[in-house]
GROMACS .gro file of C-alpha atoms in nm:
model
  197
    1UNK     CA    1   0.000   0.000   0.000
    2UNK     CA    2   0.147   0.343  -0.096
    3UNK     CA    3   0.241   0.575   0.187
    4UNK     CA    4   0.018   0.880   0.219
    5UNK     CA    5   0.192   1.201   0.116
    6UNK     CA    6   0.466   1.025  -0.083
    7UNK     CA    7   0.329   1.104  -0.429
    8UNK     CA    8   0.451   1.469  -0.447
    9UNK     CA    9   0.792   1.367  -0.309
   10UNK     CA   10   0.830   1.084  -0.559
   11UNK     CA   11   0.704   1.292  -0.850
   12UNK     CA   12   0.964   1.559  -0.768
   13UNK     CA   13   1.234   1.293  -0.733
   14UNK     CA   14   1.139   1.161  -1.077
   15UNK     CA   15   1.141   1.501  -1.249
   16UNK     CA   16   1.477   1.582  -1.082
   17UNK     CA   17   1.609   1.243  -1.197
   18UNK     CA   18   1.483   1.302  -1.552
   19UNK     CA   19   1.665   1.637  -1.568
   20UNK     CA   20   1.977   1.476  -1.426
   21UNK     CA   21   1.963   1.180  -1.669
   22UNK     CA   22   1.896   1.399  -1.973
   23UNK     CA   23   2.165   1.644  -1.864
   24UNK     CA   24   2.418   1.364  -1.812
   25UNK     CA   25   2.349   1.218  -2.157
   26UNK     CA   26   2.289   1.551  -2.332
   27UNK     CA   27   1.998   1.390  -2.512
   28UNK     CA   28   1.643   1.268  -2.460
   29UNK     CA   29   1.771   0.916  -2.527
   30UNK     CA   30   1.704   0.796  -2.172
   31UNK     CA   31   1.461   0.531  -2.053
   32UNK     CA   32   1.206   0.526  -1.774
   33UNK     CA   33   1.427   0.261  -1.612
   34UNK     CA   34   1.728   0.499  -1.620
   35UNK     CA   35   1.522   0.777  -1.466
   36UNK     CA   36   1.349   0.556  -1.209
   37UNK     CA   37   1.684   0.410  -1.103
   38UNK     CA   38   1.824   0.758  -1.040
   39UNK     CA   39   1.512   0.846  -0.840
   40UNK     CA   40   1.532   0.525  -0.636
   41UNK     CA   41   1.190   0.396  -0.745
   42UNK     CA   42   1.072   0.118  -0.974
   43UNK     CA   43   0.997   0.183  -1.343
   44UNK     CA   44   0.641   0.066  -1.273
   45UNK     CA   45   0.597   0.343  -1.015
   46UNK     CA   46   0.736   0.600  -1.260
   47UNK     CA   47   0.480   0.483  -1.519
   48UNK     CA   48   0.208   0.494  -1.253
   49UNK     CA   49   0.280   0.862  -1.175
   50UNK     CA   50   0.341   0.988  -1.529
   51UNK     CA   51   0.201   0.731  -1.771
   52UNK     CA   52   0.485   0.766  -2.021
   53UNK     CA   53   0.836   0.898  -2.057
   54UNK     CA   54   0.700   1.180  -2.273
   55UNK     CA   55   0.467   1.297  -1.995
   56UNK     CA   56   0.754   1.279  -1.745
   57UNK     CA   57   0.972   1.490  -1.978
   58UNK     CA   58   0.696   1.751  -2.013
   59UNK     CA   59   0.655   1.766  -1.636
   60UNK     CA   60   1.034   1.801  -1.602
   61UNK     CA   61   1.031   2.106  -1.831
   62UNK     CA   62   0.744   2.248  -1.624
   63UNK     CA   63   0.946   2.187  -1.307
   64UNK     CA   64   1.243   2.379  -1.449
   65UNK     CA   65   1.012   2.663  -1.551
   66UNK     CA   66   0.850   2.673  -1.206
   67UNK     CA   67   1.191   2.690  -1.036
   68UNK     CA   68   1.306   2.965  -1.270
   69UNK     CA   69   0.982   3.162  -1.222
   70UNK     CA   70   0.999   3.136  -0.842
   71UNK     CA   71   1.365   3.243  -0.839
   72UNK     CA   72   1.291   3.536  -1.070
   73UNK     CA   73   0.988   3.648  -0.869
   74UNK     CA   74   1.192   3.648  -0.548
   75UNK     CA   75   1.481   3.837  -0.709
   76UNK     CA   76   1.249   4.094  -0.866
   77UNK     CA   77   1.069   4.146  -0.536
   78UNK     CA   78   1.402   4.247  -0.381
   79UNK     CA   79   1.504   4.479  -0.667
   80UNK     CA   80   1.451   4.843  -0.569
   81UNK     CA   81   1.518   5.018  -0.901
   82UNK     CA   82   1.448   4.954  -1.268
   83UNK     CA   83   1.818   4.888  -1.331
   84UNK     CA   84   1.828   4.648  -1.035
   85UNK     CA   85   1.535   4.458  -1.191
   86UNK     CA   86   1.738   4.398  -1.506
   87UNK     CA   87   2.038   4.280  -1.306
   88UNK     CA   88   1.815   4.050  -1.101
   89UNK     CA   89   1.681   3.879  -1.414
   90UNK     CA   90   2.034   3.831  -1.548
   91UNK     CA   91   2.165   3.701  -1.215
   92UNK     CA   92   1.883   3.445  -1.187
   93UNK     CA   93   1.945   3.325  -1.542
   94UNK     CA   94   2.304   3.244  -1.446
   95UNK     CA   95   2.255   3.135  -1.085
   96UNK     CA   96   2.439   2.826  -0.961
   97UNK     CA   97   2.116   2.627  -0.979
   98UNK     CA   98   2.004   2.742  -1.325
   99UNK     CA   99   2.348   2.746  -1.490
  100UNK     CA  100   2.465   2.407  -1.361
  101UNK     CA  101   2.608   2.170  -1.623
  102UNK     CA  102   2.321   1.920  -1.602
  103UNK     CA  103   2.043   2.182  -1.612
  104UNK     CA  104   2.202   2.360  -1.908
  105UNK     CA  105   2.248   2.030  -2.095
  106UNK     CA  106   1.887   1.937  -2.018
  107UNK     CA  107   1.764   2.273  -2.154
  108UNK     CA  108   1.958   2.216  -2.476
  109UNK     CA  109   1.807   1.867  -2.514
  110UNK     CA  110   1.460   2.014  -2.453
  111UNK     CA  111   1.518   2.276  -2.724
  112UNK     CA  112   1.622   2.005  -2.970
  113UNK     CA  113   1.318   1.792  -2.880
  114UNK     CA  114   1.088   2.093  -2.919
  115UNK     CA  115   1.143   2.066  -3.297
  116UNK     CA  116   0.903   1.770  -3.298
  117UNK     CA  117   0.719   1.798  -2.965
  118UNK     CA  118   0.458   2.080  -2.975
  119UNK     CA  119   0.395   2.069  -2.597
  120UNK     CA  120   0.764   2.124  -2.521
  121UNK     CA  121   0.779   2.398  -2.786
  122UNK     CA  122   0.480   2.565  -2.617
  123UNK     CA  123   0.651   2.549  -2.275
  124UNK     CA  124   0.973   2.696  -2.416
  125UNK     CA  125   0.777   2.981  -2.572
  126UNK     CA  126   0.632   3.052  -2.226
  127UNK     CA  127   0.991   3.073  -2.095
  128UNK     CA  128   1.086   3.315  -2.376
  129UNK     CA  129   0.784   3.540  -2.313
  130UNK     CA  130   0.848   3.543  -1.938
  131UNK     CA  131   1.216   3.632  -1.985
  132UNK     CA  132   1.120   3.909  -2.226
  133UNK     CA  133   0.855   4.045  -1.988
  134UNK     CA  134   1.091   4.040  -1.690
  135UNK     CA  135   1.361   4.224  -1.885
  136UNK     CA  136   1.107   4.477  -2.015
  137UNK     CA  137   0.988   4.554  -1.661
  138UNK     CA  138   1.327   4.708  -1.592
  139UNK     CA  139   1.417   4.834  -1.939
  140UNK     CA  140   1.098   5.020  -2.034
  141UNK     CA  141   1.131   5.296  -1.771
  142UNK     CA  142   1.498   5.345  -1.864
  143UNK     CA  143   1.490   5.321  -2.242
  144UNK     CA  144   1.134   5.372  -2.365
  145UNK     CA  145   0.925   5.097  -2.519
  146UNK     CA  146   1.086   5.070  -2.862
  147UNK     CA  147   1.448   5.068  -2.746
  148UNK     CA  148   1.357   4.845  -2.451
  149UNK     CA  149   1.215   4.583  -2.691
  150UNK     CA  150   1.536   4.583  -2.895
  151UNK     CA  151   1.764   4.564  -2.590
  152UNK     CA  152   1.554   4.289  -2.429
  153UNK     CA  153   1.570   4.081  -2.750
  154UNK     CA  154   1.947   4.120  -2.760
  155UNK     CA  155   1.986   4.027  -2.393
  156UNK     CA  156   1.758   3.722  -2.428
  157UNK     CA  157   1.953   3.607  -2.735
  158UNK     CA  158   2.278   3.645  -2.541
  159UNK     CA  159   2.141   3.446  -2.246
  160UNK     CA  160   2.020   3.165  -2.472
  161UNK     CA  161   2.345   3.171  -2.670
  162UNK     CA  162   2.556   3.150  -2.355
  163UNK     CA  163   2.352   2.849  -2.244
  164UNK     CA  164   2.425   2.680  -2.578
  165UNK     CA  165   2.796   2.758  -2.551
  166UNK     CA  166   2.802   2.623  -2.194
  167UNK     CA  167   2.629   2.302  -2.309
  168UNK     CA  168   2.895   2.264  -2.578
  169UNK     CA  169   3.173   2.321  -2.326
  170UNK     CA  170   3.291   2.646  -2.488
  171UNK     CA  171   3.103   2.899  -2.280
  172UNK     CA  172   3.234   3.136  -2.017
  173UNK     CA  173   3.213   3.083  -1.644
  174UNK     CA  174   2.895   3.196  -1.469
  175UNK     CA  175   3.034   3.532  -1.352
  176UNK     CA  176   3.174   3.608  -1.698
  177UNK     CA  177   2.837   3.525  -1.854
  178UNK     CA  178   2.666   3.772  -1.619
  179UNK     CA  179   2.928   4.036  -1.702
  180UNK     CA  180   2.881   3.989  -2.078
  181UNK     CA  181   2.503   4.040  -2.062
  182UNK     CA  182   2.538   4.330  -1.816
  183UNK     CA  183   2.788   4.493  -2.053
  184UNK     CA  184   2.540   4.458  -2.341
  185UNK     CA  185   2.267   4.624  -2.133
  186UNK     CA  186   2.490   4.904  -2.005
  187UNK     CA  187   2.632   4.980  -2.352
  188UNK     CA  188   2.281   5.007  -2.495
  189UNK     CA  189   2.158   5.228  -2.212
  190UNK     CA  190   2.463   5.457  -2.244
  191UNK     CA  191   2.393   5.495  -2.615
  192UNK     CA  192   2.032   5.596  -2.542
  193UNK     CA  193   2.145   5.846  -2.278
  194UNK     CA  194   2.392   5.991  -2.531
  195UNK     CA  195   2.111   6.043  -2.781
  196UNK     CA  196   1.899   6.236  -2.530
  197UNK     CA  197   2.174   6.472  -2.413
   0.00000   0.00000   0.00000
């Protein structure tokens, strides 16, 4: 008989294990047995909770998005200025948790799988819209709507590109990644200030 209250714990263990397994392999080519073994449960229990590997993968992407959203909300709550909001979004994107090797490799695998999995593509578009919105919340008061859109797109492209480079083993360290995106933002804001003087 299953223990009461264990389902949420086991579901989280399975989504964490899926991210770990996919990140370790750098591909979606993992089995429910691989994932269940990492989570310390039987493959039958993994199937019971999620039905299929595909459903477990989708829930794993959702789990990553929830973590990222919660981290961003907390960081933005503590940001006192518009410029601090931008820095908070950048810092969260490259936090130890988000920019770990296995999480970055898992994100890359999810992006590749999104080419043929509409549900994963939909979840990744939610991520992109949320990142854009969070960046705009700090940029719009400083740069105006049009310039803020352009700067936010550039910053988001840099963040995604730095994740890809990290997954390929050619990217900068976490602090250097933050500095590169911050430099992009500051250069763009300085240019706008120069135009208005």
